[in-house]
Coordinates of C-alpha atoms in Angstrom, one line a residue:
M15 CA 0.0 0.0 0.0
K16 CA 2.5 2.6 -1.1
N17 CA 2.0 6.3 -1.7
W18 CA -1.7 6.6 -0.8
F19 CA -1.4 10.3 -1.4
A20 CA -0.6 9.9 -5.1
K21 CA -3.2 7.2 -5.7
N22 CA -6.1 7.7 -3.3
F23 CA -6.3 10.4 -0.6
L24 CA -9.4 8.8 0.7
G25 CA -12.8 10.4 1.2
K26 CA -15.2 9.1 3.7
A27 CA -17.2 5.9 3.7
R28 CA -19.0 4.0 6.3
S29 CA -20.5 0.6 6.9
G30 CA -22.4 0.8 10.2
F31 CA -21.9 0.0 13.9
G32 CA -22.0 -3.1 16.0
H33 CA -22.2 -3.9 19.7
G34 CA -20.9 -1.4 22.2
R35 CA -20.4 1.5 19.8
K36 CA -17.8 -0.3 17.9
L37 CA -16.7 1.8 14.9
V38 CA -16.8 0.2 11.5
W39 CA -16.4 3.2 9.3
L40 CA -13.6 3.4 6.8
L41 CA -11.6 6.0 8.5
A42 CA -10.7 8.9 6.1
S43 CA -7.0 8.7 6.5
G44 CA -5.5 6.9 3.6
L45 CA -5.5 3.6 5.6
W46 CA -8.0 0.8 5.7
A47 CA -9.4 0.4 9.2
A48 CA -9.9 -3.1 10.4
H49 CA -13.6 -3.3 9.9
A50 CA -13.9 -1.2 6.7
L51 CA -15.9 -2.6 3.9
A52 CA -15.9 0.1 1.2
A53 CA -14.3 3.4 0.2
N54 CA -14.9 6.4 -2.0
S55 CA -11.6 7.8 -3.3
M56 CA -10.8 11.4 -4.2
G57 CA -7.5 12.3 -5.9
A58 CA -5.4 15.0 -4.2
M59 CA -2.2 14.6 -6.3
P60 CA -0.5 18.0 -6.6
P61 CA -0.4 19.0 -10.3
P62 CA 2.9 19.8 -12.1
G63 CA 4.4 23.0 -11.0
P64 CA 7.4 25.3 -11.2
K65 CA 10.9 24.4 -10.2
P66 CA 12.0 25.6 -6.7
Q67 CA 12.4 29.3 -6.5
V68 CA 15.7 29.8 -4.9
G69 CA 16.7 31.9 -1.9
K70 CA 13.3 32.7 -0.5
R71 CA 12.6 34.0 3.0
I72 CA 9.2 33.0 4.5
I73 CA 7.5 34.0 7.8
F74 CA 4.7 32.1 9.4
V75 CA 2.6 34.4 11.5
A76 CA 0.9 32.0 13.9
A77 CA -2.5 32.9 15.4
D78 CA -1.7 31.3 18.7
F79 CA 0.8 28.6 19.6
K80 CA -1.6 27.2 22.2
N81 CA -3.5 25.8 19.1
A82 CA -1.9 22.5 18.3
G83 CA -3.2 22.7 14.7
V84 CA -1.2 25.9 14.1
I85 CA 2.0 24.2 15.5
G86 CA 1.4 21.1 13.4
V87 CA 1.0 22.9 10.1
Y88 CA 4.0 25.0 10.8
R89 CA 6.2 21.9 11.4
G90 CA 5.1 20.7 8.0
L91 CA 6.0 24.0 6.3
E92 CA 9.3 24.0 8.1
A93 CA 10.2 20.5 6.8
A94 CA 9.2 21.4 3.3
A95 CA 11.2 24.6 3.4
R96 CA 14.3 22.6 4.2
T97 CA 13.8 20.6 1.0
L98 CA 13.4 23.9 -1.0
A99 CA 16.4 25.5 0.8
W100 CA 14.3 28.3 2.1
K101 CA 14.7 30.2 5.3
V102 CA 11.6 30.1 7.5
D103 CA 10.9 32.2 10.6
V104 CA 7.8 32.0 12.9
V105 CA 6.2 34.4 15.3
D106 CA 3.4 33.9 17.8
G107 CA 0.3 36.2 17.8
Q108 CA -0.8 34.8 21.2
G109 CA -4.4 35.0 20.1
K110 CA -4.4 38.8 20.4
P111 CA -5.5 40.9 17.4
D112 CA -3.2 43.8 18.3
V113 CA -0.2 41.5 18.5
L114 CA -1.1 39.9 15.1
A115 CA -1.4 43.3 13.5
R116 CA 2.0 44.4 14.7
L117 CA 3.6 41.1 13.6
M118 CA 2.0 41.5 10.1
D119 CA 3.4 45.0 9.8
S120 CA 6.8 43.8 10.8
A121 CA 6.7 40.9 8.4
V122 CA 6.2 43.4 5.5
A123 CA 8.8 45.8 6.8
D124 CA 11.4 43.1 7.2
G125 CA 11.2 42.2 3.5
Y126 CA 10.0 38.5 3.6
D127 CA 9.2 37.1 0.2
G128 CA 6.2 35.2 1.5
I129 CA 3.9 35.5 4.5
V130 CA 1.7 32.7 5.8
L131 CA -1.4 33.7 7.8
G132 CA -1.4 30.8 10.2
G133 CA -4.9 30.3 11.5
F134 CA -6.4 33.8 11.8
D135 CA -9.1 35.6 9.8
A136 CA -7.5 37.6 6.9
S137 CA -10.6 39.9 6.6
K138 CA -9.9 41.3 10.1
F139 CA -6.4 42.5 9.0
G140 CA -7.3 44.4 5.9
A141 CA -4.8 47.2 6.4
Q142 CA -1.9 44.8 6.9
V143 CA -2.9 42.6 4.0
A144 CA -3.2 45.6 1.7
L145 CA 0.2 46.8 2.8
A146 CA 1.7 43.4 2.1
K147 CA 0.2 43.2 -1.4
K148 CA 1.3 46.7 -2.3
A149 CA 4.9 45.7 -1.2
G150 CA 4.7 42.7 -3.6
R151 CA 4.7 40.0 -0.9
S152 CA 3.1 36.6 -1.6
L153 CA 0.4 35.8 0.8
V154 CA -1.1 32.4 1.6
G155 CA -3.4 31.4 4.4
W156 CA -4.1 28.4 6.5
H157 CA -7.7 28.5 7.9
S158 CA -7.7 32.2 7.1
V159 CA -11.1 32.3 5.4
K160 CA -14.0 29.9 5.6
E161 CA -13.2 27.7 2.6
P162 CA -10.0 26.5 0.8
G163 CA -8.9 28.1 -2.4
P164 CA -7.8 31.6 -3.7
T165 CA -9.4 34.8 -2.6
R166 CA -9.1 38.5 -3.6
D167 CA -6.3 38.9 -1.0
L168 CA -4.7 35.5 -0.7
F169 CA -2.9 33.5 -3.4
T170 CA -4.8 30.6 -1.8
N171 CA -6.1 29.4 1.5
V172 CA -5.1 25.9 2.6
A173 CA -7.7 23.9 4.5
T174 CA -10.0 20.9 4.2
D175 CA -13.6 21.6 3.3
T176 CA -15.2 23.1 6.4
N177 CA -18.6 21.7 5.7
E178 CA -17.3 18.2 5.3
V179 CA -15.4 18.4 8.6
A180 CA -18.5 19.6 10.5
R181 CA -20.8 17.0 8.9
M182 CA -18.4 14.2 9.6
A183 CA -18.3 15.1 13.3
A184 CA -22.0 15.6 13.7
D185 CA -22.8 12.4 11.7
F186 CA -20.4 10.5 14.0
V187 CA -22.3 11.4 17.2
I188 CA -25.6 10.6 15.6
Q189 CA -24.5 7.2 14.5
D190 CA -22.8 6.6 17.8
A191 CA -26.0 7.4 19.8
R192 CA -28.0 5.3 17.3
A193 CA -25.8 2.3 17.8
A194 CA -26.0 2.6 21.6
K195 CA -29.8 3.3 21.4
K196 CA -29.5 6.3 23.6
E197 CA -30.7 9.9 23.6
L198 CA -28.5 12.4 21.7
G199 CA -28.3 15.7 23.6
V200 CA -25.5 17.8 22.2
V201 CA -23.6 20.9 23.4
I202 CA -21.5 22.6 20.7
F203 CA -18.4 24.6 21.8
N204 CA -17.6 27.5 19.4
D205 CA -15.3 30.5 19.2
S206 CA -17.3 33.2 17.3
E207 CA -14.1 35.2 16.7
F208 CA -13.3 32.9 13.8
A209 CA -15.3 32.7 10.5
V210 CA -14.2 29.0 10.1
A211 CA -15.5 28.1 13.5
N212 CA -18.8 29.8 12.9
A213 CA -19.2 28.0 9.6
K214 CA -18.5 24.6 11.3
T215 CA -21.0 25.4 14.0
E216 CA -23.7 26.3 11.5
V217 CA -23.2 23.0 9.6
M218 CA -23.1 20.9 12.8
T219 CA -26.3 22.6 14.0
K220 CA -28.1 21.9 10.8
T221 CA -26.9 18.3 10.7
L222 CA -28.1 17.7 14.2
E223 CA -31.5 19.4 13.5
A224 CA -32.0 17.1 10.5
C225 CA -30.7 14.1 12.5
A226 CA -30.9 11.8 9.5
G227 CA -31.9 8.2 10.4
Y228 CA -32.5 8.9 14.1
Q229 CA -35.3 10.5 16.0
R230 CA -33.8 11.0 19.5
C231 CA -31.7 14.1 18.8
K232 CA -31.6 17.4 20.5
L233 CA -29.2 20.4 20.3
L234 CA -29.1 21.7 23.8
A235 CA -26.8 24.7 23.5
V236 CA -24.2 26.4 21.4
Q237 CA -21.6 27.7 23.9
N238 CA -19.3 30.4 22.8
V239 CA -15.9 30.1 24.5
A240 CA -12.8 31.8 23.3
I241 CA -10.1 29.3 22.5
A242 CA -7.5 31.5 24.1
K243 CA -9.5 31.4 27.4
A244 CA -10.5 27.8 27.4
N245 CA -7.9 26.8 30.0
T246 CA -9.4 29.2 32.5
V247 CA -13.1 29.2 32.0
M248 CA -14.2 25.6 31.2
G249 CA -14.8 24.6 34.8
E250 CA -17.3 27.4 35.3
V251 CA -18.9 26.8 31.9
V252 CA -19.3 23.1 32.4
A253 CA -20.8 23.5 35.8
K254 CA -23.5 25.8 34.5
L255 CA -24.2 23.5 31.5
A256 CA -24.5 20.5 33.8
A257 CA -26.9 22.3 36.0
D258 CA -29.0 23.6 33.1
H259 CA -29.3 20.4 31.1
G260 CA -28.6 17.5 33.6
T261 CA -28.5 14.0 32.1
A262 CA -30.0 15.3 28.8
W263 CA -26.4 16.3 27.9
T264 CA -24.8 13.2 26.5
Y265 CA -22.4 14.5 23.8
S266 CA -20.2 17.5 23.1
L267 CA -19.1 18.7 19.7
A268 CA -16.3 21.4 19.4
I269 CA -14.7 23.3 16.7
N270 CA -11.2 22.5 18.1
D271 CA -9.7 19.8 20.3
I272 CA -8.3 22.4 22.7
Y273 CA -11.7 22.6 24.6
F274 CA -11.3 18.9 25.4
D275 CA -7.9 19.5 26.9
H276 CA -9.8 21.0 29.8
L277 CA -13.3 19.5 29.5
G278 CA -12.5 16.1 31.0
T279 CA -11.5 17.4 34.4
A280 CA -14.5 19.8 34.5
L281 CA -16.9 17.0 33.6
A282 CA -15.4 14.8 36.3
T283 CA -15.9 17.5 38.9
A284 CA -19.5 17.9 37.7
R285 CA -19.9 14.1 38.0
R286 CA -20.7 13.8 34.3
T287 CA -18.2 11.2 33.2
D288 CA -20.8 9.8 30.8
V289 CA -20.7 12.7 28.4
Q290 CA -18.7 11.8 25.2
N291 CA -16.8 14.3 23.2
V292 CA -16.0 14.6 19.4
S293 CA -14.0 17.4 17.9
A294 CA -14.4 19.0 14.4
G295 CA -11.1 20.8 14.4
D296 CA -7.5 20.2 13.4
G297 CA -6.5 17.3 15.7
S298 CA -3.7 17.3 18.3
N299 CA -1.3 14.8 20.0
K300 CA -3.2 15.4 23.3
A301 CA -6.5 14.5 21.7
F302 CA -5.1 11.5 19.9
A303 CA -3.6 10.2 23.3
R304 CA -7.0 10.6 24.9
I305 CA -8.8 8.8 22.1
E306 CA -6.2 6.0 22.0
L307 CA -6.2 5.4 25.8
G308 CA -10.0 5.8 26.2
S309 CA -9.4 8.6 28.7
G310 CA -10.9 12.1 29.1
Q311 CA -14.2 11.1 27.4
Q312 CA -13.1 12.0 23.9
I313 CA -14.0 9.3 21.4
A314 CA -13.1 10.9 18.1
S315 CA -11.5 13.9 16.3
V316 CA -12.1 15.0 12.7
A317 CA -8.5 16.0 12.1
E318 CA -6.6 17.9 9.4
P319 CA -3.6 16.3 7.7
L320 CA -1.5 19.0 9.2
K321 CA 2.0 18.1 8.0
M322 CA 0.7 17.6 4.5
Q323 CA -1.0 21.0 4.6
G324 CA 2.4 22.5 5.6
Y325 CA 3.9 21.0 2.5
Q326 CA 1.0 22.4 0.5
L327 CA 1.7 25.9 1.9
A328 CA 5.3 25.6 0.7
D329 CA 4.2 24.4 -2.7
E330 CA 1.6 27.2 -3.1
L331 CA 4.2 29.8 -2.2
N332 CA 6.6 28.3 -4.8
R333 CA 3.8 28.6 -7.4
A334 CA 3.1 32.2 -6.3
F335 CA 6.8 33.2 -6.5
A336 CA 6.9 31.7 -10.0
R337 CA 3.7 33.5 -11.0
A338 CA 2.1 30.1 -11.7
P339 CA -1.5 29.2 -10.9
H340 CA -2.4 27.8 -7.5
S341 CA -2.5 24.0 -7.2
G342 CA -6.2 23.5 -6.6
V343 CA -5.5 20.8 -4.0
V344 CA -8.0 20.4 -1.3
S345 CA -7.0 17.9 1.4
K346 CA -9.5 15.5 3.0
P347 CA -10.2 15.4 6.8
I348 CA -9.2 12.3 8.8
L349 CA -11.7 10.7 11.2
V350 CA -9.5 9.7 14.1
T351 CA -10.8 7.0 16.4
Q352 CA -9.3 4.4 18.7
A353 CA -9.5 1.8 15.9
L354 CA -7.5 4.0 13.5
L355 CA -4.9 4.9 16.1
K356 CA -4.3 1.2 16.9
T357 CA -3.8 0.6 13.2
T358 CA -1.3 3.4 12.6
G359 CA 0.6 3.1 15.9
K360 CA 3.6 5.3 16.4
R361 CA 3.8 6.0 12.7
G362 CA 1.1 8.6 13.0
I363 CA -2.2 9.2 11.1
E364 CA -0.4 10.7 8.0
S365 CA 2.3 8.0 7.8
M366 CA 1.0 6.3 4.6
L367 CA -0.2 9.3 2.6
G368 CA 3.1 9.6 0.8
F369 CA 2.8 13.4 0.3
E370 CA 6.5 14.1 0.9
A371 CA 7.5 12.1 -2.1
A372 CA 4.7 13.5 -4.2
Y373 CA 5.6 17.1 -3.5
E374 CA 9.3 16.5 -3.9
A375 CA 8.6 14.9 -7.3
V376 CA 6.7 18.0 -8.4
W377 CA 9.6 20.2 -7.4
K378 CA 12.2 18.0 -8.9
K379 CA 10.4 17.9 -12.2
G380 CA 9.5 21.6 -12.1
R381 CA 9.0 23.4 -15.4

């Protein structure tokens, strides 16, 4: 099963559930899960592109290094930049708009060839983006607008399809409750500061309201909690939710795994160790550890192929520098469950996608 990335970067497929909520979906990761019966494939091979543009200096402006997704995609960009012999710097916006604005201004003034907007909304930094464009800088984003692809201001935005991620997470909890024959009462954790987060929350809400194939569904609340404050406020938030909804609260959905870094302890304090959690955002090593060990009440995460997206950021910048079109690649989300993690082991969930070789081949054969 070599180079899944080049052949089939898998979409999603499912075959049903068995006793005790035993997952038998084909996990959308480029690997066959133990109980998978079928698959729908979608190609994500990067198209031919330009040869490496030499001597480039890149800066990755990170929204907040507390977000594991931001760190993961930066590490992928860093690895790709080594292959291209580029210099890459990184700065941390700390989740603060004023800090991010200042860092964007500095990135332009310091003469970087390319600027990556790492996980923050480009539309909220119009002055800085306009300044960068006027100075001739190449701009690419990661989760910087709601959907993947080019925009008026960005050469392209790298991300999975927001709607697909959100539907996958919501469908998972519906099927899980259906398999267990229990009530589905959901709290969604959102951060309304981010357009991507709001889009995910809207799709999860609509999916739960439709609740295809199951009649015992209820959306209890959409709880707005700033990601940057999750570590300090989740205890209070959970206590109120538990008091308001009692045992009707059976599942949580969230736009990012970081909420669940703090939710488990808060749920235990509230004596609600029965609530199960599924994330529709990015993925993190902490989340994967919880899922694999069956701890912290998190049972799944719809993750991004972060390292691969880092490679795509480098490839898109290379195309921008050469004045070539963007690649058009849209990566697929990965439904991470205990079954998948037992299959992949220490190799990691991206271990068989083969994207490093695919991108290096594009650069080696560059026109």
